[in-house]
Tab-separated table of C-alpha atoms in Angstrom:
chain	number	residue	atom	x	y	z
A	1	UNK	CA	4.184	-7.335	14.606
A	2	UNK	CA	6.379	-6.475	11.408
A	3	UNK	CA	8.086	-2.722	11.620
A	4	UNK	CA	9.349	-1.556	8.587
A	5	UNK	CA	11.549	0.950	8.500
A	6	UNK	CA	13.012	2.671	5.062
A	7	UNK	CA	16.029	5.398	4.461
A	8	UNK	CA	16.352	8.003	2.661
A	9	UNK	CA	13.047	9.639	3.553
A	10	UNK	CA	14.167	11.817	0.493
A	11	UNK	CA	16.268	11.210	-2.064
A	12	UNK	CA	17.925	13.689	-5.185
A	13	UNK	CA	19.790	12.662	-8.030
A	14	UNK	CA	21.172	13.984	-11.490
A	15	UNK	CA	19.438	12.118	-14.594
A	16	UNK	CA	21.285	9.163	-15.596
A	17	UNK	CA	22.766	8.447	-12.185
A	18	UNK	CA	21.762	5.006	-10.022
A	19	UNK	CA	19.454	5.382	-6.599
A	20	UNK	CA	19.454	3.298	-3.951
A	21	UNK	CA	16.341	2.738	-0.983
A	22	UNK	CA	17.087	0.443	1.693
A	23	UNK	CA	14.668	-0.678	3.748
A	24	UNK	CA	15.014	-3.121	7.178
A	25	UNK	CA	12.183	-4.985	8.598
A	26	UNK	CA	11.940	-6.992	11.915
A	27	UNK	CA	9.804	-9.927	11.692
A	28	UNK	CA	12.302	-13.160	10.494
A	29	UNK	CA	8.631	-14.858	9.194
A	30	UNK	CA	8.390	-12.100	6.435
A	31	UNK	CA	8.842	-13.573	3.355
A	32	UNK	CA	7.513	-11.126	1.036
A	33	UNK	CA	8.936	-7.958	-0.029
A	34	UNK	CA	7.542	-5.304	-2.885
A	35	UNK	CA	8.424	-2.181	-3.724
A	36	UNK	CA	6.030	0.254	-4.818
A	37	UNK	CA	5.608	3.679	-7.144
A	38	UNK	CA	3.233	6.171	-6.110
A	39	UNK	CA	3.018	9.392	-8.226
A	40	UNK	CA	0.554	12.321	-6.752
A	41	UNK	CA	-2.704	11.186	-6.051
A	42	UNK	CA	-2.744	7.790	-7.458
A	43	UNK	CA	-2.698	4.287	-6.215
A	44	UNK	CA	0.762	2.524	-5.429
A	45	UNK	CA	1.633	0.152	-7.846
A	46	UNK	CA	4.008	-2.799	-8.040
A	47	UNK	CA	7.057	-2.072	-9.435
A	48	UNK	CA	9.010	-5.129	-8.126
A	49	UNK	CA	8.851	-7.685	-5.715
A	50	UNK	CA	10.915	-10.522	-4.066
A	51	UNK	CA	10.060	-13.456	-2.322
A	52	UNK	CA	12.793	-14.720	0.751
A	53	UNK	CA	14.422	-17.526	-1.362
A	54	UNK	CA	16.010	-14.950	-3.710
A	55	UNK	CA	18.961	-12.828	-2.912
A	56	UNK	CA	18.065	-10.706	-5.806
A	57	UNK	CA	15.920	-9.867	-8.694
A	58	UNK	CA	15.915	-7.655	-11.711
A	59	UNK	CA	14.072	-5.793	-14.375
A	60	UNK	CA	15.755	-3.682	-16.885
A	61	UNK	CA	16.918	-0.320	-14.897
A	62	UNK	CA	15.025	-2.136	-11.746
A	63	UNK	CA	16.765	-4.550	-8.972
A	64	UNK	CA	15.972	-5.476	-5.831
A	65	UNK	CA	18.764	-7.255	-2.987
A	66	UNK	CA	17.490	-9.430	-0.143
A	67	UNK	CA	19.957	-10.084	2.601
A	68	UNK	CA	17.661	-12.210	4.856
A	69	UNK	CA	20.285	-12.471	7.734
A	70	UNK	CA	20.414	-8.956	8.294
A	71	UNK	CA	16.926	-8.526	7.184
A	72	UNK	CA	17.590	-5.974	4.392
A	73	UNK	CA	16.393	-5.523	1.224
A	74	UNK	CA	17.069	-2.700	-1.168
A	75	UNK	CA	15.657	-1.349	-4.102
A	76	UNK	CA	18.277	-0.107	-7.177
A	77	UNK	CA	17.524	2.185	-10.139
A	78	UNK	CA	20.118	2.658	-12.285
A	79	UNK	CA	20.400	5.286	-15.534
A	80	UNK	CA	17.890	7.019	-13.656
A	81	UNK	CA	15.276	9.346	-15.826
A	82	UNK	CA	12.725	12.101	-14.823
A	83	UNK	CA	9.457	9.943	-15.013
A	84	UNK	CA	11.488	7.939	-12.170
A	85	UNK	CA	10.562	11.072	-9.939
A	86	UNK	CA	7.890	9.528	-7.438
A	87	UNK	CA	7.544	8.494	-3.824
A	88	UNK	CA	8.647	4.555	-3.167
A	89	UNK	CA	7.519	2.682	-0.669
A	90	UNK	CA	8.666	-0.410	0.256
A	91	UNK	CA	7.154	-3.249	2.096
A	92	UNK	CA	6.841	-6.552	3.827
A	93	UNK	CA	4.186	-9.299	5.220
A	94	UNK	CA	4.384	-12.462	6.186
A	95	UNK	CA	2.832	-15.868	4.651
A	96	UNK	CA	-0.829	-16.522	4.719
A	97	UNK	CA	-3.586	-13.585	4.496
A	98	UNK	CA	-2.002	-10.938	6.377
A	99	UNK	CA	-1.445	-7.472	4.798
A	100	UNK	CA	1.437	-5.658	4.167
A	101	UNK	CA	3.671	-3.736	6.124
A	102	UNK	CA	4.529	-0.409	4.498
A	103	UNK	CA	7.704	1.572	5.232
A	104	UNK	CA	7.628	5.701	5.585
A	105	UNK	CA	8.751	6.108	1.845
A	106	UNK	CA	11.209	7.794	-0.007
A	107	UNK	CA	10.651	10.783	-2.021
A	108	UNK	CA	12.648	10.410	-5.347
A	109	UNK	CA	13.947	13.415	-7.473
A	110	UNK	CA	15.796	13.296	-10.610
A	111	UNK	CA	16.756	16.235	-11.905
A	112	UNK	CA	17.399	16.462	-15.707
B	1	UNK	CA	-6.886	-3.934	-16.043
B	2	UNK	CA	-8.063	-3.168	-12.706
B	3	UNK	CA	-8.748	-5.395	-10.915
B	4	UNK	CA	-9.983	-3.518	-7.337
B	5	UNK	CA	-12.226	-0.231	-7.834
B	6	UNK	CA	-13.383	1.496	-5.279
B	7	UNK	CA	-16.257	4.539	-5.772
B	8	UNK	CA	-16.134	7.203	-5.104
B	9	UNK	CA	-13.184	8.355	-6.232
B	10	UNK	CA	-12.983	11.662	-4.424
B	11	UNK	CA	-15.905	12.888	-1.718
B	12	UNK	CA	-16.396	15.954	0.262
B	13	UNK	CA	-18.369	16.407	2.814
B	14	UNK	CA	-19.065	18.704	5.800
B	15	UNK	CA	-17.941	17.621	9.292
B	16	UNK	CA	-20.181	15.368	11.514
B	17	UNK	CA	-21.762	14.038	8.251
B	18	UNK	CA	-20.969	9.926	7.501
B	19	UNK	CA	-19.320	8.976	4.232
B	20	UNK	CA	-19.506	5.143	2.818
B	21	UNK	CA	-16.445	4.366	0.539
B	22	UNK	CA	-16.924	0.942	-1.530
B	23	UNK	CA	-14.286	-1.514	-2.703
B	24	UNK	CA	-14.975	-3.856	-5.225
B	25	UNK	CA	-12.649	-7.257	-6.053
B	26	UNK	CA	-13.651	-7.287	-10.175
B	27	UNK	CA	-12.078	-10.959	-10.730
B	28	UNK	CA	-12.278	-12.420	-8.165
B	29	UNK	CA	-14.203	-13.324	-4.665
B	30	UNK	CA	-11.907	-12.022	-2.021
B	31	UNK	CA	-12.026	-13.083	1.436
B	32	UNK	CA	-10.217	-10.525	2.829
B	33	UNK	CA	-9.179	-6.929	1.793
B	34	UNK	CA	-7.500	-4.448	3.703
B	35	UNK	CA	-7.911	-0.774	4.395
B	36	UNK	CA	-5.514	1.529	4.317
B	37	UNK	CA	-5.204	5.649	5.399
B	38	UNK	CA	-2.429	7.529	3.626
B	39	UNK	CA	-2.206	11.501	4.989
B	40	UNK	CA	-0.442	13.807	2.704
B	41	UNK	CA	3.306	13.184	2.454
B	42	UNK	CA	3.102	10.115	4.716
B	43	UNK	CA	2.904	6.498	3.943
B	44	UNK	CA	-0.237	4.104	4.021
B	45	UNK	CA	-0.748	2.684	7.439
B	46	UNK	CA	-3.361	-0.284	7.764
B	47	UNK	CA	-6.860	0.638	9.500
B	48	UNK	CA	-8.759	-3.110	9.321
B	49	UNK	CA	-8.557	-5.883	7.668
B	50	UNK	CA	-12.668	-6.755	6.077
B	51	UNK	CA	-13.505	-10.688	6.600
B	52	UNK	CA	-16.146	-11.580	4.629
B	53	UNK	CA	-19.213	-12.847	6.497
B	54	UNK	CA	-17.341	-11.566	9.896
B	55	UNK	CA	-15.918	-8.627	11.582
B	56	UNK	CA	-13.429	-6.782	11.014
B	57	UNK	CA	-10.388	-6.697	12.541
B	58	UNK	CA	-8.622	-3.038	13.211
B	59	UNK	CA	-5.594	-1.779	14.031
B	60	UNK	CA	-4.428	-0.283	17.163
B	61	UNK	CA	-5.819	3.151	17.230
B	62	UNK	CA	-8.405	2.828	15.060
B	63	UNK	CA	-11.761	3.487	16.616
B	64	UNK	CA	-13.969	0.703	15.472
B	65	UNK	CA	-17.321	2.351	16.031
B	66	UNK	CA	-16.076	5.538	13.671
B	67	UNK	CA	-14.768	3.431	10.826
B	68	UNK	CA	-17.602	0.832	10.258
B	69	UNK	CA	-16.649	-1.893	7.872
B	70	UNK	CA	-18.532	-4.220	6.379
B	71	UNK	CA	-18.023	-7.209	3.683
B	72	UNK	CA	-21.199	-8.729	3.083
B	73	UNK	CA	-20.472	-10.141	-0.065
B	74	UNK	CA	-17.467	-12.005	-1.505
B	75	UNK	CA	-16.672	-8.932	-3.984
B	76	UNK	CA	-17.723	-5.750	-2.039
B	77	UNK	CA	-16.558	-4.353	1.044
B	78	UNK	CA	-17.116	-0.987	2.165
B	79	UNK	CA	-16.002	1.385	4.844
B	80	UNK	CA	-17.855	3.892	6.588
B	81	UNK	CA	-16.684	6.990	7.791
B	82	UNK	CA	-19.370	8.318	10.311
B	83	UNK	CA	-19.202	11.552	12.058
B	84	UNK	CA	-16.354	12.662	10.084
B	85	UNK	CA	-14.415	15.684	10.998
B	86	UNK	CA	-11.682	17.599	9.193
B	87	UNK	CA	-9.203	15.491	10.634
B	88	UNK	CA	-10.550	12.341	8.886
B	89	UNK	CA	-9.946	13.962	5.820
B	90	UNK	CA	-6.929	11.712	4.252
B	91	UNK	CA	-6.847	9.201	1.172
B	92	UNK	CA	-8.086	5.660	1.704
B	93	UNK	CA	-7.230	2.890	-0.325
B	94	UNK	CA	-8.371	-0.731	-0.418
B	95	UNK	CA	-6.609	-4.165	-1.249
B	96	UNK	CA	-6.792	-7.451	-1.770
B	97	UNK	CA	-4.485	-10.585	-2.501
B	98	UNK	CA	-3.858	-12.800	-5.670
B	99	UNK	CA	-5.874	-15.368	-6.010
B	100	UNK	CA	-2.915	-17.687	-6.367
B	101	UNK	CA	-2.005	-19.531	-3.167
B	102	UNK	CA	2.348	-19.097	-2.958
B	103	UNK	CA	1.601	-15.312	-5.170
B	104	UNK	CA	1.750	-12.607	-2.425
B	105	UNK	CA	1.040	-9.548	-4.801
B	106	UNK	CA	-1.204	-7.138	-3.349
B	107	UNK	CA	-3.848	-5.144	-5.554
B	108	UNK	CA	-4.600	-2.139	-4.956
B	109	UNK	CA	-7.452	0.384	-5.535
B	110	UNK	CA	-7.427	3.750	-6.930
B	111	UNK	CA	-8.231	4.960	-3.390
B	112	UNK	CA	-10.896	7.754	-2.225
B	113	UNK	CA	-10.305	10.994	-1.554
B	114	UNK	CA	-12.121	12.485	1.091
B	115	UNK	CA	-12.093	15.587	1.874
B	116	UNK	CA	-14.137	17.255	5.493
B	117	UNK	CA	-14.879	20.440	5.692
């Protein structure tokens, strides 16, 4: 099955500095790859996605790479703020009905 | 809007008691959904995926006869925790698709906290 794995587990920076995730995954049939938020005790939501015929995707201070060769994909924050501070998870599944695969996370800190 | 919900949103209960956690799909009839178990500081790892009208089918490690799920109806499955014990206590969240064949996002809902004393 899929194995995501996803560096750093944590992750500091100074306000208005970029952060990068990168995540790996092992199953070539994975064509789907979000990235979630998740503050304290709430559901994860969607902050971006890609699909495997894109090498890359953005919204405003949000991008995501996909380097399917290596099978790579990284998340990108730029002119990072403090209501960026949350845990990220990133993730990958397959076509059909099967569910994701979640990587470990990375706890994000921006410090103002 | 939402378009999962799952009740109740937080539970405790004392150890050896069962606990039923329901997910609803509000827009549309769902075939599937998907369980997941998040511990404190870790990330969510799948328990079963519900198949409407069949069983469900679990993950590795994940004792079938403790974590009953059932998904009787096209918009409700629910997941029972029976016997719990303190080290069932953990957040659980349920999921489901898009309805849009080629859309992959996943919904999810604002999970259960349950909490075994």
């Amino acid at each position: 099955g899929e194995n995501v794995e996803q560096h750093p587990s944590t992750l500091s920076v100074q306000e208005g500095d970029s952060a990068v995730i990168k995540c790996t995954y092992s199953d070539s049939a994975s064509n789907y790859f979000p990235w979630y938020k998740q503050e304290l005790g709430k559901r994860p939501q969607l902050i971006i996605d890609i699909r495997s015929n894109v090498g890359e995707k953005k919204d405003q201070r949000i991008a995501v790479t996909l380097n399917k060769t290596a099978k790579h994909f990284s998340l990108h924050i730029t002119e990072t703020q403090p209501e960026d501070s949350a845990v990220y998870f990133c993730a990958a599944r397959g076509s059909g009905n099967t569910p994701l695969v979640f990587g470990k996370g990375t706890r994000l800190s921006v410090i103002a | 809007g939402a378009v999962v919900s799952q009740h109740p949103s937080w539970v405790i209960c004392k150890s050896g008691t069962s606990v039923k956690i329901e997910c609803r799909s509000l827009d549309f009839q769902a075939t599937t959904m998907f369980w997941y178990r998040q511990f404190p500081k870790q990330s969510l790892m799948l328990m079963a995926t519900s198949n409407e009208g069949s069983k469900a089918t679990y993950e590795q490690g994940v004792e079938k006869d403790k974590f009953l799920i059932n998904h009787a109806s096209l918009t409700l499955s629910t997941l029972t925790v029976t016997s719990a014990h303190p080290e069932d206590s953990s957040f659980y969240i349920c999921s489901r698709q898009t309805r849009e064949y080629g859309l992959n996002e996943q919904f999810f809902g604002p999970g259960t906290r349950l909490t075994v004393l």
